[in-house]
Amino acid sequence: MNETRTLLTETCNRLFSDLVTADTLRAAEAGEWPADLWAALEENGLTRPLVLEDQGGVGLNWQDTFAILYAAGYHAAPVPLAETIVASWLLAQAGIVVPEGVISLVPDERALKLTDGDSTRRVSGEVDNVPWGATAKHLLAVAVGGNINNKHFFLMDRDSVSVEPNVNIGRDPRETIRVFAATPVAVSKVPDAILYDPIRVFAALARSVQMAGAIAAVLDLCVQYAGDRVQFGRPLAKFQAIQHQLAILATEAAAAQTAAQFACRAVDVRNVQSLAVHEIAPAKIRTGEAAGKAAAIGHQVHGAIGFTDEHRLHYLTRRLWAWRSEFGAETYWAELLGSIVTVRGADELWQLITSMPDDDLGRPHENH
Amino acid sequence: MQAFNLDLCELPPQAAALREDVRAFLADSLAEFPPAGRARSWVGFDGEFSRKLGAQGWLGMTWPEPYGRARSALERYVVIEELLAAGAPVAAHWIGERQSGPLILRFGTEDQQQRLLPAIAAGESYFCIGMSEPDSGSDLASIRTRGVCGDGGWVINGQKVWTTYAHKSHYMIALVRTGEAGDDRHAGFSQFIVDLSTPGVTVRPIRNMIGDEEFNEVIFEDVFIPDDMLVGEEGNGWQQVIAELAFERSGPDRFLSSFQLIVEMVRRACVIEGETQSGGKKTVISTRASIAIGRLTAHLITLRQMSLAVAAQLDAGVQPVVEATVVKDLGVAFEQSIPEIAHDLFGVSPRLDSGDDFEKALAYVQQANVSFSLRGGTTEILRGVIARGLGLR
């Protein structure tokens, strides 16, 4: 790890350790906005790491940002950090001025329709599972009008939409929003070469990194608990059955970490328009699979105490189950990746796997 | 926080050109090699092929001159993964090049290096590993083959078993008890290079469950080993064996053994239905097959990056024992999942002799894959190593 990332990791861990306490988590899950935590993140420039300095950000890359999102996942931070990081980056890329405050993401490009032929370019539609839809000051959406090549980024003011409260099993806000002929704050056309849903792709990457962090936290909790808890006269850690379960959990943590890191590097080095789908799809699939295994082993090793409200473990595992299904579950990305592989054909599989991240893959193959 | 040190590896710039060279060589030299042969992966034995690789300078390429070409371990990695992905028959030189050569280079005398390394690098000298015995499998420290020091050398008595390709090898590197264990059961071992044509050595193939003869029992009856065939220090055998195992735990051979079966799965999953408007073939694939193949691809891409991360550390002189073990454990679980997924998707009866390419590949891998989690350390042993890395034992 280079110096920037080591420093970022230290800063983030200190900040989250101080500000994501058991009380913070409990209050946030009861609906209270953790204002101190968010203010500290903004103060440290951690909400816009990918935006260039002259545009109000920090100018870091995705590999650096990995350290921030990994720490956020590790501490189960109950704030829309991933959403704001991705939204601010996409806005800056699209040439839209990045607004202050929380920006959330509309997770499905098919949900909102562009009313074309109207000079004001209004959008309408309804969409579920918008993270912190009520708290956000702005929402970023991709909306499609007419044909597939008429895709636009839409930045909407939160007050221009109606919001119905809801939460996921992580007990983080996931609202339903309804939009009736809303006039956006800013609009920018998505380049024609981008065939996938850019919000979904990069939010999936952010979730992958968060999951890698949360899985590492589950592992650490387990190792600690297995060392402390004594049964039959010795610590759980001394039982081979427990050792082997934790070894499996460790291999899953390692795989999740690598898959997410690799995808971050790919975004940094690949042609932006390829969206690094060849690496992000594997990352979301692999971290999602690891999330399910980690949660199961984590609870088995902790026994009944891990099933109590009082214990910290479930703040991680409930989020792992939620995150793996968001912005495309494993099956969504596996079908997409599987069709990329099969369209290329059996004899090109190895070439696809070894293609250097800096190869320009050009236009991705269309899903069929 | 981060469980393991698996910083991503960047392949050196010259790797791309090397990869193209290897691909061109393989396209030519394996043009007639059928998928069923490729499915055997690194168990396929072909001395002529090994000799050709040696002539290309791709064996022992990381060894210093004059024995090798002083190339980086990452360049070797590229060569190895290309060979395995193509299902090339690499078994003849495999152990010598991967394990025995590096061991001799690290612990052997200059005389041993001069005598043995050039032939390994030429793909002409084959080695096998003498570790397991009839009463000693995972518990390697319980071996009983004994060497007694005499006039000008050692006299060895005992028996090794599961020795892959001993019947086709020229040499074995044998772990032998040469002194008492005392309080430390890992003390008193030494490693010897045994010329398998020495009188008193009997090699008997043991037919495996697939019907192939790959592993053997090797019996030593008063076998004389000259002093100059002791590797490293007398009594240091255990430490040397541990170092040797690190060479073999994280390479691409630990997740590519079933790769040909994935290739044939992809081929079978694509059903050609008519033509596209431009006259090309129109292929159709089921959602189930896409999802299964997508998941396998995700695992493969991730494992390869993990394995490369370990390779980069080995190249930098670090011994990432736990990380290497993580790669092998995950890699083997992945390899073993492939025939299960193939069965689940297609439900065909695998046939070794009369099936199509997919069926033949499945027939072989389905049977062979039970050995993948045994060779090079069982899953149970590996998980113990990882647990120790986590501080649990």
XYZ file of C-alpha atoms in Angstrom, chain A residues 26-324:
299
model
C -28.767 2.373 17.316
C -29.876 5.991 16.900
C -29.328 5.968 13.144
C -31.351 2.803 12.786
C -34.134 4.449 14.783
C -34.220 7.179 12.152
C -31.882 9.804 13.600
C -29.484 11.390 11.093
C -25.861 11.074 12.370
C -25.065 14.709 11.720
C -21.727 14.714 13.570
C -20.448 11.795 11.571
C -21.460 13.348 8.267
C -19.977 16.723 9.218
C -16.676 15.061 10.120
C -16.615 13.196 6.811
C -17.262 16.414 4.874
C -14.673 18.314 6.867
C -12.047 15.717 5.977
C -12.933 15.792 2.283
C -14.047 12.165 2.416
C -17.405 12.706 0.706
C -15.914 13.883 -2.616
C -12.576 12.130 -2.886
C -12.835 11.495 -6.626
C -13.693 15.066 -7.611
C -10.752 17.182 -8.733
C -9.498 19.853 -6.361
C -10.486 22.775 -8.588
C -14.011 21.356 -8.628
C -14.245 21.223 -4.834
C -12.959 17.694 -4.278
C -9.715 16.003 -3.305
C -8.570 14.505 -6.617
C -7.955 10.960 -5.424
C -8.407 7.878 -7.604
C -10.535 4.779 -7.062
C -7.669 2.795 -5.560
C -7.305 5.483 -2.892
C -11.058 5.687 -2.444
C -11.034 1.945 -1.760
C -9.475 2.777 1.623
C -12.375 5.104 2.505
C -15.196 2.798 1.437
C -13.517 -0.264 2.953
C -13.253 1.496 6.305
C -16.874 2.682 6.011
C -17.952 -0.927 5.431
C -15.726 -2.208 8.219
C -17.449 0.119 10.687
C -20.948 -0.309 9.180
C -21.140 3.494 8.881
C -24.857 4.380 8.635
C -24.449 7.253 6.161
C -24.791 7.683 2.360
C -21.053 8.003 1.868
C -20.773 5.511 -1.011
C -23.735 7.150 -2.755
C -22.324 10.667 -2.444
C -18.851 9.578 -3.543
C -20.206 7.893 -6.678
C -22.702 10.661 -7.461
C -20.166 13.472 -7.084
C -17.700 11.619 -9.326
C -20.280 10.939 -12.052
C -21.462 14.560 -11.917
C -17.942 15.907 -12.219
C -17.274 13.546 -15.149
C -20.475 14.734 -16.806
C -19.438 18.361 -16.436
C -22.128 19.224 -13.911
C -21.216 21.390 -10.920
C -21.219 19.169 -7.836
C -23.679 20.538 -5.264
C -23.070 20.640 -1.511
C -24.413 18.019 0.859
C -25.717 14.504 0.468
C -26.325 13.303 -3.082
C -28.057 9.993 -3.524
C -28.452 7.671 -6.481
C -31.539 6.431 -8.275
C -30.672 2.770 -8.697
C -32.416 1.821 -11.939
C -32.072 3.602 -15.278
C -35.333 2.099 -16.510
C -37.434 3.663 -13.763
C -37.584 7.277 -14.846
C -38.655 8.377 -18.292
C -37.484 11.403 -20.104
C -40.225 13.498 -21.602
C -38.509 14.255 -24.859
C -39.294 16.972 -27.323
C -39.714 19.303 -24.412
C -37.068 21.957 -24.123
C -37.165 21.752 -20.326
C -36.535 17.960 -20.449
C -38.768 16.819 -17.641
C -38.646 13.362 -16.015
C -41.387 11.199 -14.528
C -41.614 7.825 -12.849
C -41.476 5.875 -9.636
C -38.558 4.011 -8.120
C -37.961 1.949 -4.958
C -34.889 1.537 -2.826
C -33.416 5.008 -3.169
C -30.766 5.182 -0.421
C -31.374 8.082 1.977
C -33.900 9.479 -0.484
C -35.398 11.711 2.199
C -32.105 12.963 3.673
C -30.362 13.697 0.403
C -30.366 17.259 -0.855
C -29.995 16.026 -4.408
C -30.650 12.852 -6.358
C -28.719 11.701 -9.387
C -30.583 9.584 -11.919
C -30.036 8.236 -15.383
C -33.149 8.482 -17.487
C -33.767 7.124 -20.935
C -35.898 8.754 -23.546
C -37.016 7.364 -26.881
C -34.138 5.054 -27.851
C -31.242 3.589 -25.889
C -28.827 6.191 -27.207
C -30.795 8.979 -25.648
C -29.626 8.524 -22.079
C -29.087 11.447 -19.757
C -27.779 12.143 -16.297
C -30.370 14.073 -14.324
C -29.557 15.946 -11.167
C -32.752 16.569 -9.230
C -33.496 18.632 -6.205
C -34.840 16.445 -3.444
C -37.746 18.874 -3.045
C -38.897 18.263 -6.610
C -39.889 14.651 -5.851
C -42.223 12.998 -3.372
C -40.714 10.510 -0.961
C -42.282 7.575 0.843
C -40.170 6.344 3.781
C -38.834 2.803 3.874
C -35.806 0.922 5.224
C -33.874 -2.180 4.143
C -32.820 -4.954 6.560
C -29.663 -2.994 7.300
C -32.215 -0.507 8.687
C -30.688 2.141 6.480
C -33.205 4.383 4.687
C -34.312 3.102 1.274
C -37.165 5.318 0.151
C -39.584 5.088 -2.715
C -39.571 8.251 -4.763
C -42.221 9.494 -7.167
C -41.390 12.031 -9.817
C -44.038 13.914 -11.776
C -42.694 15.988 -14.628
C -39.855 17.261 -12.473
C -37.508 19.815 -13.943
C -33.940 18.864 -13.121
C -31.267 21.135 -11.709
C -28.881 19.990 -14.413
C -28.863 17.575 -17.342
C -25.988 16.003 -19.244
C -26.088 13.443 -22.016
C -24.488 10.087 -21.264
C -21.917 9.406 -24.024
C -23.288 7.059 -26.696
C -20.474 4.582 -26.175
C -21.696 3.781 -22.672
C -24.145 0.916 -23.018
C -24.529 -0.036 -19.390
C -26.210 1.853 -16.585
C -23.333 3.953 -15.220
C -24.949 4.559 -11.827
C -25.571 0.876 -11.316
C -22.028 -0.069 -12.394
C -20.155 2.293 -10.093
C -22.555 1.954 -7.187
C -22.036 -1.817 -7.498
C -18.298 -1.203 -7.236
C -18.767 0.950 -4.130
C -20.963 -1.735 -2.542
C -18.310 -4.355 -3.351
C -15.687 -2.383 -1.453
C -18.051 -1.795 1.481
C -18.805 -5.521 1.603
C -15.095 -6.396 1.575
C -14.643 -4.107 4.574
C -17.643 -5.465 6.459
C -16.510 -9.065 5.854
C -13.090 -8.222 7.306
C -14.870 -6.797 10.357
C -16.912 -9.996 10.782
C -13.667 -11.982 10.620
C -12.020 -9.770 13.243
C -15.021 -10.038 15.573
C -14.982 -13.822 15.189
C -11.261 -14.180 15.871
C -11.622 -12.009 18.958
C -14.660 -13.884 20.225
C -13.186 -17.335 19.555
C -10.155 -16.350 21.598
C -12.208 -15.021 24.519
C -15.051 -17.489 24.818
C -14.240 -20.613 26.826
C -16.231 -23.837 26.531
C -15.280 -27.352 27.639
C -12.353 -25.757 29.430
C -10.657 -24.126 26.455
C -11.176 -21.168 24.126
C -13.327 -21.830 21.053
C -10.256 -20.960 18.961
C -8.630 -24.212 20.061
C -11.365 -26.381 18.513
C -10.471 -27.615 15.067
C -14.064 -27.304 13.872
C -14.000 -23.586 14.717
C -10.522 -23.112 13.256
C -11.650 -24.529 9.939
C -14.773 -22.374 9.794
C -12.700 -19.271 10.458
C -10.130 -20.360 7.883
C -12.935 -20.502 5.300
C -14.159 -17.087 6.413
C -10.611 -15.738 6.061
C -10.296 -17.049 2.499
C -13.601 -15.373 1.624
C -12.417 -12.113 3.190
C -9.215 -12.303 1.147
C -11.119 -13.004 -2.082
C -13.543 -10.145 -1.470
C -10.684 -7.754 -0.764
C -8.820 -8.735 -3.937
C -11.892 -8.668 -6.188
C -12.882 -5.186 -5.011
C -9.344 -3.822 -5.173
C -8.825 -5.190 -8.672
C -12.006 -3.530 -9.906
C -10.948 -0.177 -8.408
C -7.639 -0.383 -10.195
C -9.405 -1.228 -13.439
C -11.524 1.938 -13.238
C -8.345 3.955 -12.725
C -6.568 2.511 -15.734
C -9.269 1.496 -18.193
C -10.930 3.619 -20.803
C -13.753 5.251 -18.860
C -16.352 4.366 -21.460
C -15.738 0.634 -21.022
C -16.948 1.218 -17.442
C -14.564 -1.568 -16.357
C -17.536 -3.924 -16.395
C -15.155 -6.851 -16.933
C -13.771 -6.230 -13.452
C -16.700 -4.650 -11.619
C -19.071 -7.501 -12.454
C -16.650 -10.083 -10.945
C -16.176 -7.843 -7.907
C -19.894 -7.573 -7.159
C -20.409 -11.309 -7.761
C -17.450 -12.396 -5.650
C -17.980 -10.009 -2.740
C -21.699 -10.837 -2.749
C -20.975 -14.554 -2.514
C -18.428 -13.936 0.219
C -20.938 -11.770 2.106
C -23.425 -14.620 2.408
C -20.791 -17.085 3.610
C -19.214 -14.604 6.016
C -22.542 -13.745 7.632
C -23.424 -17.418 8.074
C -20.068 -18.388 9.584
C -19.947 -15.233 11.691
C -23.247 -16.054 13.342
C -22.474 -19.750 13.761
C -19.203 -18.988 15.547
C -20.796 -16.350 17.803
C -23.668 -18.546 18.905
C -26.658 -17.008 20.636
C -24.915 -13.800 21.713
C -24.479 -12.803 18.053
C -28.254 -13.113 17.581
C -28.957 -10.546 20.287
C -29.800 -6.931 19.619
C -27.034 -5.913 21.979
C -24.183 -7.426 19.955
C -22.387 -5.539 17.198
C -22.232 -8.455 14.735
C -25.697 -7.967 13.236
C -25.012 -4.371 12.277
C -22.519 -5.840 9.836
C -24.369 -8.956 8.725
C -27.692 -7.206 8.091
C -25.894 -4.716 5.894
C -24.022 -7.474 4.069
C -27.326 -9.125 3.149
C -28.742 -5.795 2.016
C -25.690 -4.631 0.085
C -25.227 -7.854 -1.863
